[in-house]
mmCIF file with all atom_site columns, C-alpha atoms in Angstrom:
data_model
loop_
_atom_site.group_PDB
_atom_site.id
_atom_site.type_symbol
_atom_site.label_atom_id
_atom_site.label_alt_id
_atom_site.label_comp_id
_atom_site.label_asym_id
_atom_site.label_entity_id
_atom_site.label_seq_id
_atom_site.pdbx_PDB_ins_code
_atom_site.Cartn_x
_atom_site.Cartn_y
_atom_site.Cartn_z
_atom_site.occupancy
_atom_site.B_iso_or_equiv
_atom_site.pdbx_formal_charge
_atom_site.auth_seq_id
_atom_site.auth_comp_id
_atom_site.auth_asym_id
_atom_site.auth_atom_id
_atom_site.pdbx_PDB_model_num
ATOM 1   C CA . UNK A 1 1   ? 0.000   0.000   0.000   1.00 75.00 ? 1   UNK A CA 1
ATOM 2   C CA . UNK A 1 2   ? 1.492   2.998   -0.716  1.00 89.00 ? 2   UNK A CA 1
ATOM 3   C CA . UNK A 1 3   ? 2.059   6.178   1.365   1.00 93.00 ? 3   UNK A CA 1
ATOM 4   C CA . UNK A 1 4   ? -1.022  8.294   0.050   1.00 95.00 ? 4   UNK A CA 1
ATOM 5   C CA . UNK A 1 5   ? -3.244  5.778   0.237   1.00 95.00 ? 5   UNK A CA 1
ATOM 6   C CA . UNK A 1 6   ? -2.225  4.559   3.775   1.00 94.00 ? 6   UNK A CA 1
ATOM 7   C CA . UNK A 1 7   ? -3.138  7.977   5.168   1.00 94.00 ? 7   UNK A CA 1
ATOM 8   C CA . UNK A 1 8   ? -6.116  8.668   3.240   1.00 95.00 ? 8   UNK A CA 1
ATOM 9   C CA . UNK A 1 9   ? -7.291  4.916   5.344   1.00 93.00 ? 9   UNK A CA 1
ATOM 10  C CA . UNK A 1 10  ? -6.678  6.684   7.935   1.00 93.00 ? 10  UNK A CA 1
ATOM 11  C CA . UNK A 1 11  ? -7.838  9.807   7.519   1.00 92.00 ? 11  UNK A CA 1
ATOM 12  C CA . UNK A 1 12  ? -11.703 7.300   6.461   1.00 91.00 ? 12  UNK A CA 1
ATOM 13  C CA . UNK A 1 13  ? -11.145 5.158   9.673   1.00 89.00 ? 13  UNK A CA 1
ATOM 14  C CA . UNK A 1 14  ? -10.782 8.438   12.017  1.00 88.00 ? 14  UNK A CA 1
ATOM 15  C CA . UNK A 1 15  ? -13.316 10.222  10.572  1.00 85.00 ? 15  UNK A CA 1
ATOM 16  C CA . UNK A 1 16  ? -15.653 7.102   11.016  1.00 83.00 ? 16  UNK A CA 1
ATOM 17  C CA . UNK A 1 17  ? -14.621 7.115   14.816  1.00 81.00 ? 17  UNK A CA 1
ATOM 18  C CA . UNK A 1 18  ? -17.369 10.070  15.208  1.00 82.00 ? 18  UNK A CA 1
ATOM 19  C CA . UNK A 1 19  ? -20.051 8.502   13.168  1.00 86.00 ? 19  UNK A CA 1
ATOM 20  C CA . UNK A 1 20  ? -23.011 6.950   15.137  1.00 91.00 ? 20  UNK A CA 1
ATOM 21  C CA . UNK A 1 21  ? -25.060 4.736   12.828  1.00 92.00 ? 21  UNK A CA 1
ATOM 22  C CA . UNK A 1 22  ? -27.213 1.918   11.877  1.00 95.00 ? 22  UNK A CA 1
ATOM 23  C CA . UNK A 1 23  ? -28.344 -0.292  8.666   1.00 96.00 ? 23  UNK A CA 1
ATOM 24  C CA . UNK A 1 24  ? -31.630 -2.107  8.519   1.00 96.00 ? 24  UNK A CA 1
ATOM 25  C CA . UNK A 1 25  ? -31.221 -3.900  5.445   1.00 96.00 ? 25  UNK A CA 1
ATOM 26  C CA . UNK A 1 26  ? -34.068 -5.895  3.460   1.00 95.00 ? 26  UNK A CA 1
ATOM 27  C CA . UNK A 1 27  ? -36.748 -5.301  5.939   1.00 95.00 ? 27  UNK A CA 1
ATOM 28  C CA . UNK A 1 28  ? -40.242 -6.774  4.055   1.00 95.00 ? 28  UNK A CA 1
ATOM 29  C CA . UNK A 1 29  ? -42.044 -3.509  4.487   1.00 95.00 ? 29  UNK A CA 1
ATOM 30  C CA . UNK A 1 30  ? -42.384 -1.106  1.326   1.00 95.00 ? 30  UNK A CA 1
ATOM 31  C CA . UNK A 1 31  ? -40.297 1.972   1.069   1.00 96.00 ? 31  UNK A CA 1
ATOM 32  C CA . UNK A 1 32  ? -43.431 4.071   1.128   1.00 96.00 ? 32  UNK A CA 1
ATOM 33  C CA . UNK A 1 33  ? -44.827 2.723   4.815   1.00 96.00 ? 33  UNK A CA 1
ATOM 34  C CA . UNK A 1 34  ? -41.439 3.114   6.467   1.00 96.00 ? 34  UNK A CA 1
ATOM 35  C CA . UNK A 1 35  ? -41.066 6.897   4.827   1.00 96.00 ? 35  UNK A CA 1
ATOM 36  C CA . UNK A 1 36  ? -43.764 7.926   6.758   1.00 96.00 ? 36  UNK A CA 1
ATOM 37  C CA . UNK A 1 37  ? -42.264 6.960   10.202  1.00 95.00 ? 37  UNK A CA 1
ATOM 38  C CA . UNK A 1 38  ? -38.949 8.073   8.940   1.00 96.00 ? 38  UNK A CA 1
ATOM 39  C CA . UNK A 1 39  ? -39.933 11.236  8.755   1.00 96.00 ? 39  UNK A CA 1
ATOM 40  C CA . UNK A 1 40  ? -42.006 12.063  11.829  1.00 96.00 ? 40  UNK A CA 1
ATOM 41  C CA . UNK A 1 41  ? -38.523 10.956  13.687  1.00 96.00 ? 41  UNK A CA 1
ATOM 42  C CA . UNK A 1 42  ? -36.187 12.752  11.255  1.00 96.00 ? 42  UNK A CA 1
ATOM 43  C CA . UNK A 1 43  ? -33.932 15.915  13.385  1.00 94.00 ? 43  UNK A CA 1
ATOM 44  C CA . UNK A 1 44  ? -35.622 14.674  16.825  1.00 95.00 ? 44  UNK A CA 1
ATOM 45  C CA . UNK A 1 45  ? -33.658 14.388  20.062  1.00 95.00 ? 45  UNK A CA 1
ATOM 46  C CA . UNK A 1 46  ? -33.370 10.621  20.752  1.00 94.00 ? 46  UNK A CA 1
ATOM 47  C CA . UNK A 1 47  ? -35.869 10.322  23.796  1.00 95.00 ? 47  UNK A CA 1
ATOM 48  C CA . UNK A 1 48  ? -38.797 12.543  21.534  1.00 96.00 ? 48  UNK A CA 1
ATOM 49  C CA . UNK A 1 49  ? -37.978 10.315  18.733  1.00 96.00 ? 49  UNK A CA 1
ATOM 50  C CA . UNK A 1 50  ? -38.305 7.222   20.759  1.00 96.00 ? 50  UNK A CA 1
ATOM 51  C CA . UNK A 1 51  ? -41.534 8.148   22.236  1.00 96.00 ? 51  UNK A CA 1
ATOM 52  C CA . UNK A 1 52  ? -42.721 8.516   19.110  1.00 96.00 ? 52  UNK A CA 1
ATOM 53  C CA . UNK A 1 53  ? -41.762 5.321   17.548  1.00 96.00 ? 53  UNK A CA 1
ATOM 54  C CA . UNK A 1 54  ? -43.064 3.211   21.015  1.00 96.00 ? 54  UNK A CA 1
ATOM 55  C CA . UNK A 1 55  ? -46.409 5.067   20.747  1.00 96.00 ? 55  UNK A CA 1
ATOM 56  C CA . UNK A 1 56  ? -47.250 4.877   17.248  1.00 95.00 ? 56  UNK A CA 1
ATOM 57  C CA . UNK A 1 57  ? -49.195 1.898   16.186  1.00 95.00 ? 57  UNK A CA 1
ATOM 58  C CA . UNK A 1 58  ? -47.786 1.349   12.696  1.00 95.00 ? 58  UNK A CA 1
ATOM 59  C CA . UNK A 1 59  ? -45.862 -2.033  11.887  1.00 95.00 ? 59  UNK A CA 1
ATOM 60  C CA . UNK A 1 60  ? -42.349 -0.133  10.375  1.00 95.00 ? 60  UNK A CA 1
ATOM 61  C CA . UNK A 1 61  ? -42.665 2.282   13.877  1.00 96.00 ? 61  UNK A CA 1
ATOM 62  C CA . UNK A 1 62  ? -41.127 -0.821  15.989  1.00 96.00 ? 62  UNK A CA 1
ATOM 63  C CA . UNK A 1 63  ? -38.771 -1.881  13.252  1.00 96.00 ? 63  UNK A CA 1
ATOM 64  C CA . UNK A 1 64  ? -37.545 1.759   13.277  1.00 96.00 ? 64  UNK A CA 1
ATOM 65  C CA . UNK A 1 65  ? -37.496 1.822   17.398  1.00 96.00 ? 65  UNK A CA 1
ATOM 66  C CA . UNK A 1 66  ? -35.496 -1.366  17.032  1.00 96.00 ? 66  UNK A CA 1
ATOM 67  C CA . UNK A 1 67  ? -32.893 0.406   14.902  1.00 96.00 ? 67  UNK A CA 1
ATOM 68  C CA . UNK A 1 68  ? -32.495 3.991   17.036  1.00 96.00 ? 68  UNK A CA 1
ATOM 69  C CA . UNK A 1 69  ? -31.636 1.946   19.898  1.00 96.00 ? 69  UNK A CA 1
ATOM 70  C CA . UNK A 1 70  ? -28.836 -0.258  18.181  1.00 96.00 ? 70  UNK A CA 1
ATOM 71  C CA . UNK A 1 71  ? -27.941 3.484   16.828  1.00 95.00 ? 71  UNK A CA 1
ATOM 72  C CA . UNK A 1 72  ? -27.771 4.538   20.520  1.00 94.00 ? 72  UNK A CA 1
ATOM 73  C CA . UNK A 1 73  ? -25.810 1.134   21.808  1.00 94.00 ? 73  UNK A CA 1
ATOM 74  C CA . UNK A 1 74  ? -23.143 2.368   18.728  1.00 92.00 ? 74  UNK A CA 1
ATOM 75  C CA . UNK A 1 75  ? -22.313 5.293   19.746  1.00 92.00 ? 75  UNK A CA 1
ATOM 76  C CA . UNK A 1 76  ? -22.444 3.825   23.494  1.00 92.00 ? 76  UNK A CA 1
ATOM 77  C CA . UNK A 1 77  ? -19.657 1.691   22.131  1.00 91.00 ? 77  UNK A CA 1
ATOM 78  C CA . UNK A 1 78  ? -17.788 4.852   21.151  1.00 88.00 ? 78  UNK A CA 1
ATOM 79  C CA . UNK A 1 79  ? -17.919 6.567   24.023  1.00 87.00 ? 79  UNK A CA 1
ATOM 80  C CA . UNK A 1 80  ? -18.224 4.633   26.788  1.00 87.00 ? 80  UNK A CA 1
ATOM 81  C CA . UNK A 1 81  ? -17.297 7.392   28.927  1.00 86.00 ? 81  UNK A CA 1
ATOM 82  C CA . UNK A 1 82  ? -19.661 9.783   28.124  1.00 85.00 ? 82  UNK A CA 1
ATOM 83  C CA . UNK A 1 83  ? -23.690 10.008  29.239  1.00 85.00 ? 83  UNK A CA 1
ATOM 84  C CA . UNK A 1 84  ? -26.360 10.001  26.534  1.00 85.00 ? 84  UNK A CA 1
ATOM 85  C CA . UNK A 1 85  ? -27.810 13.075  28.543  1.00 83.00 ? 85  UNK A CA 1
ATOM 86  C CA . UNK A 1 86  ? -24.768 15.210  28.082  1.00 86.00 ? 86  UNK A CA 1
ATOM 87  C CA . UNK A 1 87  ? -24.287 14.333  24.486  1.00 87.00 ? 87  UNK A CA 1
ATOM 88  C CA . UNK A 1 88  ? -27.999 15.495  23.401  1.00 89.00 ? 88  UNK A CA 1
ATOM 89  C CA . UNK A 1 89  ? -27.779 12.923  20.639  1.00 92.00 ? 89  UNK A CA 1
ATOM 90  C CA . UNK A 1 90  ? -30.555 13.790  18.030  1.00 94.00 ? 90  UNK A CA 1
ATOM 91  C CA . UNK A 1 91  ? -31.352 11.647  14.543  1.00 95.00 ? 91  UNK A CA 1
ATOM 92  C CA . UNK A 1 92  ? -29.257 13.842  12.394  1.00 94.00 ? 92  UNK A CA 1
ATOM 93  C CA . UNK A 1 93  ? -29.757 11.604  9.120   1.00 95.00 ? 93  UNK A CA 1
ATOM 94  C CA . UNK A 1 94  ? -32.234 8.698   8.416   1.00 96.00 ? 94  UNK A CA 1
ATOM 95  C CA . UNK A 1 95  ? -32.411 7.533   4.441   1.00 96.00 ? 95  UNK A CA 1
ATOM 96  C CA . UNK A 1 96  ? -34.945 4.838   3.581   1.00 96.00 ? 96  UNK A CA 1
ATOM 97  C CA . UNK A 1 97  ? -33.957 3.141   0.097   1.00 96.00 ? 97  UNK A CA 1
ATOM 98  C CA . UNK A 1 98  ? -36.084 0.705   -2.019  1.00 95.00 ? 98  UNK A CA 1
ATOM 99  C CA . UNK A 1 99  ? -34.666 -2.876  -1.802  1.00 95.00 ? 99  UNK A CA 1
ATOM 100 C CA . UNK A 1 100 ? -34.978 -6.030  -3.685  1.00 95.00 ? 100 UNK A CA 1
ATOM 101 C CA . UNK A 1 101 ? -38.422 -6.839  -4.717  1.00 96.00 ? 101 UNK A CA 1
ATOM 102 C CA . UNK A 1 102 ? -40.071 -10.581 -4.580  1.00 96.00 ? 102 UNK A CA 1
ATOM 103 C CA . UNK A 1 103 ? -42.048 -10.844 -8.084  1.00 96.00 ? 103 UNK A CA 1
ATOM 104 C CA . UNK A 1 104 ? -45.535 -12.997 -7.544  1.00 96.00 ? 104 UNK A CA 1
ATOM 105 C CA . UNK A 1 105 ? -48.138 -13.753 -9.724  1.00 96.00 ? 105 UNK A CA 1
ATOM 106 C CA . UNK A 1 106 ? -51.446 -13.348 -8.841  1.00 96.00 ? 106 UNK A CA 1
ATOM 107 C CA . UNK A 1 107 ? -54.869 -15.308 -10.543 1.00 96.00 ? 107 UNK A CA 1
ATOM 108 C CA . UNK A 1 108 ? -56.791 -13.114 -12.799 1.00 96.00 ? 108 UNK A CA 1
ATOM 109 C CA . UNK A 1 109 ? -59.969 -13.252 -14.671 1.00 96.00 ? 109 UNK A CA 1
ATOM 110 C CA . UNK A 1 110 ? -60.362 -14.867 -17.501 1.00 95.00 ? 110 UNK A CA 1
ATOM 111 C CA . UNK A 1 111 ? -57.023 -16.641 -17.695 1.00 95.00 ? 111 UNK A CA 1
ATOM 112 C CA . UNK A 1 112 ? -54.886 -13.961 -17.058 1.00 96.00 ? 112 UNK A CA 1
ATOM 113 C CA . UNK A 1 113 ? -52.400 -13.446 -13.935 1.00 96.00 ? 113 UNK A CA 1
ATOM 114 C CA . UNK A 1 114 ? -51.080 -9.998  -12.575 1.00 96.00 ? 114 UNK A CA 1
ATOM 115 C CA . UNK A 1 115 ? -48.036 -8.872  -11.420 1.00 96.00 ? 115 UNK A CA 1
ATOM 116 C CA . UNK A 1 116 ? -47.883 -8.578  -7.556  1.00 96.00 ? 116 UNK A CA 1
ATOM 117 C CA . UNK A 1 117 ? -44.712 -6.734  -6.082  1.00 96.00 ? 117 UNK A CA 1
ATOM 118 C CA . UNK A 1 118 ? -43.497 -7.669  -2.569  1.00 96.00 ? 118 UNK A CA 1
ATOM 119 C CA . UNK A 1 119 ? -41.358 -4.737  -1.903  1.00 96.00 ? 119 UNK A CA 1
ATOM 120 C CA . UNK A 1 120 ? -38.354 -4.711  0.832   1.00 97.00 ? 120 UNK A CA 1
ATOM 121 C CA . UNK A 1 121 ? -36.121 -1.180  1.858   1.00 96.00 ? 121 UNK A CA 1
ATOM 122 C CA . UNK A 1 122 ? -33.081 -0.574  3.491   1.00 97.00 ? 122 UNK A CA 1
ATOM 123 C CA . UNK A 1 123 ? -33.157 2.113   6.407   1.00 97.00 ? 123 UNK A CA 1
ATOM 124 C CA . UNK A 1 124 ? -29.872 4.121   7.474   1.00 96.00 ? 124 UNK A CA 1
ATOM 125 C CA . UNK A 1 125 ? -29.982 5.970   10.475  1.00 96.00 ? 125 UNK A CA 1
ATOM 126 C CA . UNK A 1 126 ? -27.119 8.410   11.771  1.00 95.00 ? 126 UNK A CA 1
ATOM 127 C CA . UNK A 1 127 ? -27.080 9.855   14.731  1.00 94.00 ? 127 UNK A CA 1
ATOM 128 C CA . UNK A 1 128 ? -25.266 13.525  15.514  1.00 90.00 ? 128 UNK A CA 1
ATOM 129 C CA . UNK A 1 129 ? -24.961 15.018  18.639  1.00 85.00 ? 129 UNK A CA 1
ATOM 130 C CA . UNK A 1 130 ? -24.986 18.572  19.812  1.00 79.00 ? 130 UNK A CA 1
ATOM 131 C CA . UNK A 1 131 ? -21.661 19.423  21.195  1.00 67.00 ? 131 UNK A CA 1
ATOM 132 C CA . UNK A 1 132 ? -22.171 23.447  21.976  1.00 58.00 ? 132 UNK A CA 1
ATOM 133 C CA . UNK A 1 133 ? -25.637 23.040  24.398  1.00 47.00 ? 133 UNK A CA 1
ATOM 134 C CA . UNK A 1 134 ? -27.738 26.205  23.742  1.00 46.00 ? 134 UNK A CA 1
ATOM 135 C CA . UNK A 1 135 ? -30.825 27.050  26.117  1.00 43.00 ? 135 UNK A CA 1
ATOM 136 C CA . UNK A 1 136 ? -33.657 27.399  24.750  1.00 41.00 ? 136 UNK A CA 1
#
């Protein structure tokens, strides 16, 4: 490996050492469904965002809750010094991306079948955290 490349590694592997995040990849639920959750959760502090992933009662909501707390145990990996009240952690990033799709056929009149689409996404989450604290 040469010398540029060596430090550009390195330069990657410290700057992932302050990145907080989480995949959910092929989860059976369509893109669409889990977009909605995404985005009621999207820029929330962690405990807000929580709350409203425990309290909703859509399917993707406790897929989602499932996935900001394996977010949270991350960057409690990282920083194992450090309290998650003192960080103010808060979903800085959270992409939902269409994933493979299961082709079906379905029985139609008259001798004909349709085209039924099982859709699957993939769900990043990254988490930032506020390091000046302002009062509100």
């Amino acid at each position: 490996m040469g010398v540029r490349k060596r430090e550009r590694a390195e330069a990657i592997k410290e700057a992932k050492k302050t990145i907080y995040m989480a995949k959910l990849n092929n989860c059976p639920t369509s893109p669409r469904k889990m977009r909605l959750m995404a985005d009621l959760v999207r820029g929330e502090k962690i405990d807000k965002a929580l709350n409203i992933l425990k309290f909703s009662s859509k399917e993707s909501s406790r897929k989602l809750e499932k996935l900001l707390l394996s977010a949270i145990n991350n960057w409690q990996q990282k920083n194992e010094d450090a309290s998650i009240e003192d960080a103010d952690l808060f979903v800085k990033e959270i992409r939902v991306d269409g994933g493979t799709m299961l082709k079906r056929l379905r029985p139609a009149p008259q001798g004909r079948a349709h085209r039924i689409r099982k859709r699957s996404n993939h769900v990043t989450l990254v988490l930032g955290a506020n390091d000046n604290t302002q009062s509100k």
